[in-house]
Short mmCIF file of C-alpha atoms in Angstrom, two decimals:
data_model
loop_
_atom_site.label_atom_id
_atom_site.label_comp_id
_atom_site.label_asym_id
_atom_site.label_seq_id
_atom_site.Cartn_x
_atom_site.Cartn_y
_atom_site.Cartn_z
CA UNK W 1 17.74 -15.96 1.04
CA UNK W 2 17.93 -13.59 -1.93
CA UNK W 3 16.76 -10.03 -1.37
CA UNK W 4 13.47 -9.26 -3.13
CA UNK W 5 13.56 -6.50 -5.75
CA UNK W 6 10.36 -4.45 -5.49
CA UNK W 7 9.26 -1.54 -7.65
CA UNK W 8 6.44 0.64 -6.34
CA UNK W 9 4.56 2.87 -8.76
CA UNK W 10 2.31 5.33 -6.99
CA UNK W 11 1.74 8.55 -5.11
CA UNK W 12 3.83 10.67 -2.76
CA UNK W 13 2.19 13.22 -0.46
CA UNK W 14 3.09 15.34 2.50
CA UNK W 15 0.84 14.18 5.33
CA UNK W 16 -0.41 16.88 7.71
CA UNK W 17 -1.65 14.85 10.68
CA UNK W 18 -3.68 16.18 13.60
CA UNK W 19 -5.03 14.21 16.56
CA UNK W 20 -8.02 14.92 18.75
CA UNK W 21 -10.58 13.17 20.96
CA UNK W 22 -13.10 12.73 18.11
CA UNK W 23 -13.31 13.26 14.37
CA UNK W 24 -15.18 16.49 13.56
CA UNK W 25 -18.63 16.24 12.02
CA UNK W 26 -19.60 18.58 9.14
CA UNK W 27 -19.48 22.15 10.42
CA UNK W 28 -17.89 21.17 13.74
CA UNK W 29 -14.55 22.33 15.14
CA UNK W 30 -12.72 19.94 17.49
CA UNK W 31 -9.81 21.08 19.64
CA UNK W 32 -6.87 18.85 18.77
CA UNK W 33 -3.96 17.64 20.87
CA UNK W 34 -1.01 16.94 18.55
CA UNK W 35 0.23 17.77 15.04
CA UNK W 36 2.93 16.15 12.91
CA UNK W 37 4.03 16.64 9.29
CA UNK W 38 5.40 13.45 7.74
CA UNK W 39 5.98 12.02 4.24
CA UNK W 40 3.12 9.90 2.99
CA UNK W 41 1.12 8.84 -0.04
CA UNK W 42 0.35 5.17 -0.58
CA UNK W 43 3.16 4.74 -3.09
CA UNK W 44 5.87 6.36 -1.00
CA UNK W 45 4.65 4.60 2.14
CA UNK W 46 4.72 1.20 0.47
CA UNK W 47 8.19 1.84 -0.94
CA UNK W 48 9.57 2.77 2.48
CA UNK W 49 7.73 -0.17 4.06
CA UNK W 50 9.22 -2.59 1.51
CA UNK W 51 12.75 -1.44 2.37
CA UNK W 52 12.10 -1.72 6.10
CA UNK W 53 10.69 -5.20 5.56
CA UNK W 54 13.93 -6.28 3.88
CA UNK W 55 13.61 -5.60 0.15
CA UNK W 56 15.52 -3.39 -2.24
CA UNK W 57 12.98 -0.97 -3.68
CA UNK W 58 12.72 1.66 -6.41
CA UNK W 59 9.92 4.20 -6.31
CA UNK W 60 8.31 5.58 -9.47
CA UNK W 61 6.18 8.68 -8.99
CA UNK W 62 6.11 12.48 -9.21
CA UNK W 63 6.85 15.31 -6.78
CA UNK W 64 6.04 18.99 -7.09
CA UNK W 65 8.63 21.76 -7.38
CA UNK W 66 7.60 23.18 -3.98
CA UNK W 67 9.30 22.83 -0.60
CA UNK W 68 7.20 19.77 0.21
CA UNK W 69 8.69 18.05 -2.85
CA UNK W 70 12.25 18.76 -1.67
CA UNK W 71 11.46 17.35 1.76
CA UNK W 72 9.69 14.31 0.38
CA UNK W 73 12.59 13.34 -1.87
CA UNK W 74 15.09 13.76 0.94
CA UNK W 75 13.05 11.69 3.39
CA UNK W 76 12.23 8.89 0.92
CA UNK W 77 15.86 8.66 -0.19
CA UNK W 78 17.08 8.66 3.41
CA UNK W 79 14.82 5.67 4.07
CA UNK W 80 16.88 3.64 1.60
CA UNK W 81 14.51 3.80 -1.38
CA UNK W 82 15.98 4.20 -4.88
CA UNK W 83 14.57 7.55 -6.08
CA UNK W 84 16.70 7.87 -9.21
CA UNK W 85 13.59 7.67 -11.42
CA UNK W 86 11.41 9.90 -9.23
CA UNK W 87 10.14 12.86 -11.27
CA UNK W 88 9.78 16.53 -10.37
CA UNK W 89 6.99 18.48 -12.10
CA UNK W 90 6.30 22.18 -11.81
CA UNK W 91 3.65 23.00 -9.22
CA UNK W 92 2.42 21.60 -5.92
CA UNK W 93 3.23 18.24 -4.41
CA UNK W 94 0.42 15.99 -3.23
CA UNK W 95 -0.90 16.76 0.24
CA UNK W 96 -2.99 14.64 2.62
CA UNK W 97 -4.93 16.18 5.50
CA UNK W 98 -5.26 13.45 8.14
CA UNK W 99 -7.36 13.61 11.30
CA UNK W 100 -7.00 10.87 13.93
CA UNK W 101 -9.28 10.29 16.92
CA UNK W 102 -8.51 8.84 20.36
CA UNK W 103 -8.96 5.22 19.24
CA UNK W 104 -6.82 5.51 16.12
CA UNK W 105 -9.56 5.91 13.52
CA UNK W 106 -8.86 8.47 10.81
CA UNK W 107 -10.38 10.62 8.12
CA UNK W 108 -8.19 11.64 5.16
CA UNK W 109 -8.57 14.26 2.43
CA UNK W 110 -5.98 14.02 -0.36
CA UNK W 111 -5.20 16.68 -2.97
CA UNK W 112 -3.14 14.89 -5.65
CA UNK W 113 -0.97 17.76 -6.94
CA UNK W 114 1.97 16.35 -8.90
CA UNK W 115 0.63 12.80 -8.61
CA UNK W 116 -2.04 13.65 -11.19
CA UNK W 117 0.69 14.63 -13.67
CA UNK W 118 2.47 11.26 -13.47
CA UNK W 119 1.71 10.02 -16.98
CA UNK W 120 3.60 8.49 -19.92
CA UNK W 121 6.20 6.12 -18.44
CA UNK W 122 9.77 6.63 -19.66
CA UNK W 123 12.02 3.84 -20.89
CA UNK W 124 14.02 4.10 -17.67
CA UNK W 125 10.88 3.64 -15.59
CA UNK W 126 9.75 0.69 -17.70
CA UNK W 127 13.20 -0.90 -17.40
CA UNK W 128 12.97 -0.71 -13.60
CA UNK W 129 9.58 -2.46 -13.74
CA UNK W 130 10.87 -5.22 -16.00
CA UNK W 131 13.87 -5.91 -13.75
CA UNK W 132 11.83 -6.22 -10.54
CA UNK W 133 10.60 -9.37 -8.84
CA UNK W 134 7.36 -7.68 -7.77
CA UNK W 135 5.54 -4.55 -8.95
CA UNK W 136 3.29 -2.92 -6.35
CA UNK W 137 0.75 -0.33 -7.48
CA UNK W 138 -2.24 1.60 -6.12
CA UNK W 139 -4.83 3.96 -7.62
CA UNK W 140 -3.80 7.40 -6.31
CA UNK W 141 -2.13 8.18 -9.67
CA UNK W 142 -3.70 8.09 -13.16
CA UNK W 143 -4.99 4.59 -13.84
CA UNK W 144 -3.46 4.70 -17.33
CA UNK W 145 -0.01 4.92 -15.73
CA UNK W 146 -0.74 2.01 -13.42
CA UNK W 147 -1.99 -0.04 -16.36
CA UNK W 148 1.09 0.70 -18.47
CA UNK W 149 3.40 -0.36 -15.64
CA UNK W 150 1.39 -3.52 -14.96
CA UNK W 151 1.27 -4.53 -18.62
CA UNK W 152 5.06 -4.11 -18.86
CA UNK W 153 5.51 -6.14 -15.67
CA UNK W 154 3.32 -8.98 -16.88
CA UNK W 155 5.19 -9.15 -20.19
CA UNK W 156 8.52 -9.39 -18.35
CA UNK W 157 7.40 -12.00 -15.82
CA UNK W 158 7.34 -9.54 -12.91
CA UNK W 159 4.59 -10.32 -10.40
CA UNK W 160 1.92 -7.63 -10.07
CA UNK W 161 0.28 -6.76 -6.75
CA UNK W 162 -2.48 -4.18 -7.06
CA UNK W 163 -3.72 -2.43 -3.94
CA UNK W 164 -6.93 -1.08 -5.52
CA UNK W 165 -7.15 2.00 -3.30
CA UNK W 166 -8.89 4.38 -3.18
CA UNK W 167 -12.15 2.63 -4.03
CA UNK W 168 -12.97 2.95 -7.72
CA UNK W 169 -13.73 0.89 -10.79
CA UNK W 170 -10.65 -0.78 -12.28
CA UNK W 171 -10.33 -1.29 -16.04
CA UNK W 172 -10.34 -4.87 -17.32
CA UNK W 173 -6.98 -4.36 -19.03
CA UNK W 174 -5.38 -3.68 -15.65
CA UNK W 175 -7.18 -6.49 -13.81
CA UNK W 176 -5.96 -8.95 -16.46
CA UNK W 177 -2.35 -8.31 -15.38
CA UNK W 178 -2.89 -8.70 -11.63
CA UNK W 179 -1.35 -11.68 -9.84
CA UNK W 180 -2.66 -10.65 -6.42
CA UNK W 181 -5.31 -8.06 -5.55
CA UNK W 182 -5.38 -6.38 -2.13
CA UNK W 183 -8.54 -4.47 -1.12
CA UNK W 184 -10.43 -3.43 1.98
CA UNK W 185 -14.21 -3.73 2.26
CA UNK W 186 -15.19 -0.42 0.54
CA UNK W 187 -12.77 -1.21 -2.27
CA UNK W 188 -14.22 -4.70 -2.66
CA UNK W 189 -17.71 -3.19 -2.78
CA UNK W 190 -16.60 -0.85 -5.58
CA UNK W 191 -15.26 -3.77 -7.61
CA UNK W 192 -17.91 -6.43 -7.04
CA UNK W 193 -20.86 -4.88 -5.19
CA UNK W 194 -20.13 -7.32 -2.34
CA UNK W 195 -17.93 -7.09 0.74
CA UNK W 196 -16.97 -9.35 3.61
CA UNK W 197 -19.97 -11.60 3.11
CA UNK W 198 -18.52 -12.93 -0.15
CA UNK W 199 -14.76 -12.43 -0.53
CA UNK W 200 -14.68 -15.03 -3.32
CA UNK W 201 -16.61 -12.60 -5.51
CA UNK W 202 -13.21 -10.94 -6.08
CA UNK W 203 -12.17 -14.04 -8.02
CA UNK W 204 -14.50 -12.99 -10.82
CA UNK W 205 -11.90 -10.27 -11.44
CA UNK W 206 -8.53 -11.83 -10.51
CA UNK W 207 -7.00 -15.22 -9.72
CA UNK W 208 -5.90 -14.37 -6.14
CA UNK W 209 -7.13 -11.76 -3.69
CA UNK W 210 -6.80 -10.55 -0.13
CA UNK W 211 -9.70 -8.76 1.55
CA UNK W 212 -8.46 -6.82 4.59
CA UNK W 213 -10.85 -6.11 7.46
CA UNK W 214 -8.77 -4.08 9.91
CA UNK W 215 -9.06 -5.44 13.42
CA UNK W 216 -10.98 -8.47 12.10
CA UNK W 217 -8.03 -9.70 10.07
CA UNK W 218 -8.10 -10.63 6.39
CA UNK W 219 -9.43 -13.23 3.97
CA UNK W 220 -7.20 -14.88 1.38
CA UNK W 221 -8.98 -16.48 -1.59
CA UNK W 222 -7.84 -17.98 -4.88
CA UNK W 223 -9.23 -19.86 -7.86
CA UNK W 224 -7.65 -23.11 -6.66
CA UNK W 225 -10.28 -23.20 -3.91
CA UNK W 226 -8.52 -21.52 -1.00
CA UNK W 227 -10.69 -19.41 1.31
CA UNK W 228 -8.76 -18.74 4.51
CA UNK W 229 -9.34 -16.25 7.29
CA UNK W 230 -6.11 -14.81 8.70
CA UNK W 231 -6.79 -13.25 12.12
CA UNK W 232 -5.46 -9.86 13.09
CA UNK W 233 -2.57 -9.69 15.55
CA UNK W 234 -3.77 -8.02 18.79
CA UNK W 235 -1.89 -4.81 19.60
CA UNK W 236 -2.59 -1.45 21.20
CA UNK W 237 -3.81 0.83 18.39
CA UNK W 238 -2.51 4.41 18.17
CA UNK W 239 -3.09 5.27 14.49
CA UNK W 240 -4.32 2.99 11.68
CA UNK W 241 -3.07 5.22 8.82
CA UNK W 242 -0.01 3.06 8.06
CA UNK W 243 -1.62 -0.35 8.49
CA UNK W 244 -2.73 -1.01 4.93
CA UNK W 245 0.52 0.16 3.36
CA UNK W 246 2.62 -1.88 5.79
CA UNK W 247 0.47 -4.92 5.00
CA UNK W 248 0.73 -4.58 1.22
CA UNK W 249 4.47 -3.95 1.19
CA UNK W 250 5.24 -6.85 3.53
CA UNK W 251 3.06 -9.12 1.41
CA UNK W 252 5.10 -8.20 -1.68
CA UNK W 253 8.40 -8.72 0.11
CA UNK W 254 7.47 -12.09 1.60
CA UNK W 255 5.95 -13.44 -1.62
CA UNK W 256 8.96 -12.23 -3.58
CA UNK W 257 11.27 -14.04 -1.16
CA UNK W 258 9.57 -17.31 -2.06
CA UNK W 259 7.12 -17.84 0.79
CA UNK W 260 3.83 -19.50 -0.02
CA UNK W 261 1.30 -16.76 -0.66
CA UNK W 262 -0.86 -17.66 2.36
CA UNK W 263 2.16 -17.53 4.66
CA UNK W 264 3.06 -14.19 3.07
CA UNK W 265 -0.43 -12.96 4.02
CA UNK W 266 0.16 -14.04 7.63
CA UNK W 267 3.46 -12.17 7.73
CA UNK W 268 1.74 -9.15 6.17
CA UNK W 269 -0.88 -9.27 8.93
CA UNK W 270 1.91 -9.00 11.49
CA UNK W 271 3.29 -6.00 9.57
CA UNK W 272 -0.10 -4.32 9.54
CA UNK W 273 -0.40 -4.77 13.29
CA UNK W 274 3.10 -3.45 13.89
CA UNK W 275 2.23 -0.37 11.84
CA UNK W 276 -0.61 0.86 14.07
CA UNK W 277 1.42 1.34 17.22
CA UNK W 278 2.79 4.81 16.40
CA UNK W 279 1.31 8.08 15.12
CA UNK W 280 1.73 8.96 11.46
CA UNK W 281 2.18 6.93 8.29
CA UNK W 282 5.79 6.64 7.13
CA UNK W 283 7.20 7.03 10.66
CA UNK W 284 5.07 4.10 11.86
CA UNK W 285 6.04 1.66 9.11
CA UNK W 286 7.63 -1.36 10.82
CA UNK W 287 11.07 -2.82 10.35
CA UNK W 288 11.60 -6.51 9.68
CA UNK W 289 12.46 -7.36 13.29
CA UNK W 290 9.19 -5.78 14.47
CA UNK W 291 7.23 -7.84 11.96
CA UNK W 292 8.99 -11.06 12.92
CA UNK W 293 8.25 -10.34 16.59
CA UNK W 294 4.50 -10.37 15.94
CA UNK W 295 4.45 -13.12 13.29
CA UNK W 296 3.25 -16.56 14.28
CA UNK W 297 4.05 -19.28 11.71
CA UNK W 298 1.34 -21.85 10.95
CA UNK W 299 1.26 -24.90 13.19
CA UNK W 300 3.04 -27.90 11.79
#
């Protein structure tokens, strides 16, 4: 089986993660129990997750000139991701403040820093996109940058997976390039005004879509008539922060390897489950053997 070539265009943040019994309400202080500082950002997480799932992966994004930027580059590179095109811009790196409660639910505040300055793709960055099997993108960087990468990918025959997170409106020019859309319920609501009650509403925007529902699994729908619920894999939940990124990256890897898209969704569900068993984002992203351990192939 040929190794999938994935390019991820997106954000990199330093995640400052604290745990406590409950998530604080406005004006409330909660005494926490644990703190970790780990690399994060949806783009960096998905790049690391793609490598751990078995792909070769290049990451396109921007880091600040601060100490967080130095640490982020070192950690992402050490994970096996190609960072040769990763930019450094003067100023602060992106930072995410993550609070996690006793049952693994989280609240996240992100300050974009250098991610907001990631504009105007270079020829080297565009070449990486054109040479990939799959482009994976999110919406934590300027949407114009995402659109430029996706347009270049579509022109070159590179598949485009858009994880439309965080929830926001997506320009028609970008949606027109998308081969597979991945959204959770708030993101689906932002795009269509409808959520789990009508996942096929996403097909008004794209030809294929996955609606993820956390512990309730995911729906895969396409314009050929498919509407399939993929159940979640039962595991003990520690922290859900990495689940969505593990899911999206594994989906890209499996589809790029030639699996049928629905089977790729099932494998991605196993990756999402494997990613909730440890605290933190990038440190919890599962390796291929962990995904395979939880994956159940379809009967027959």
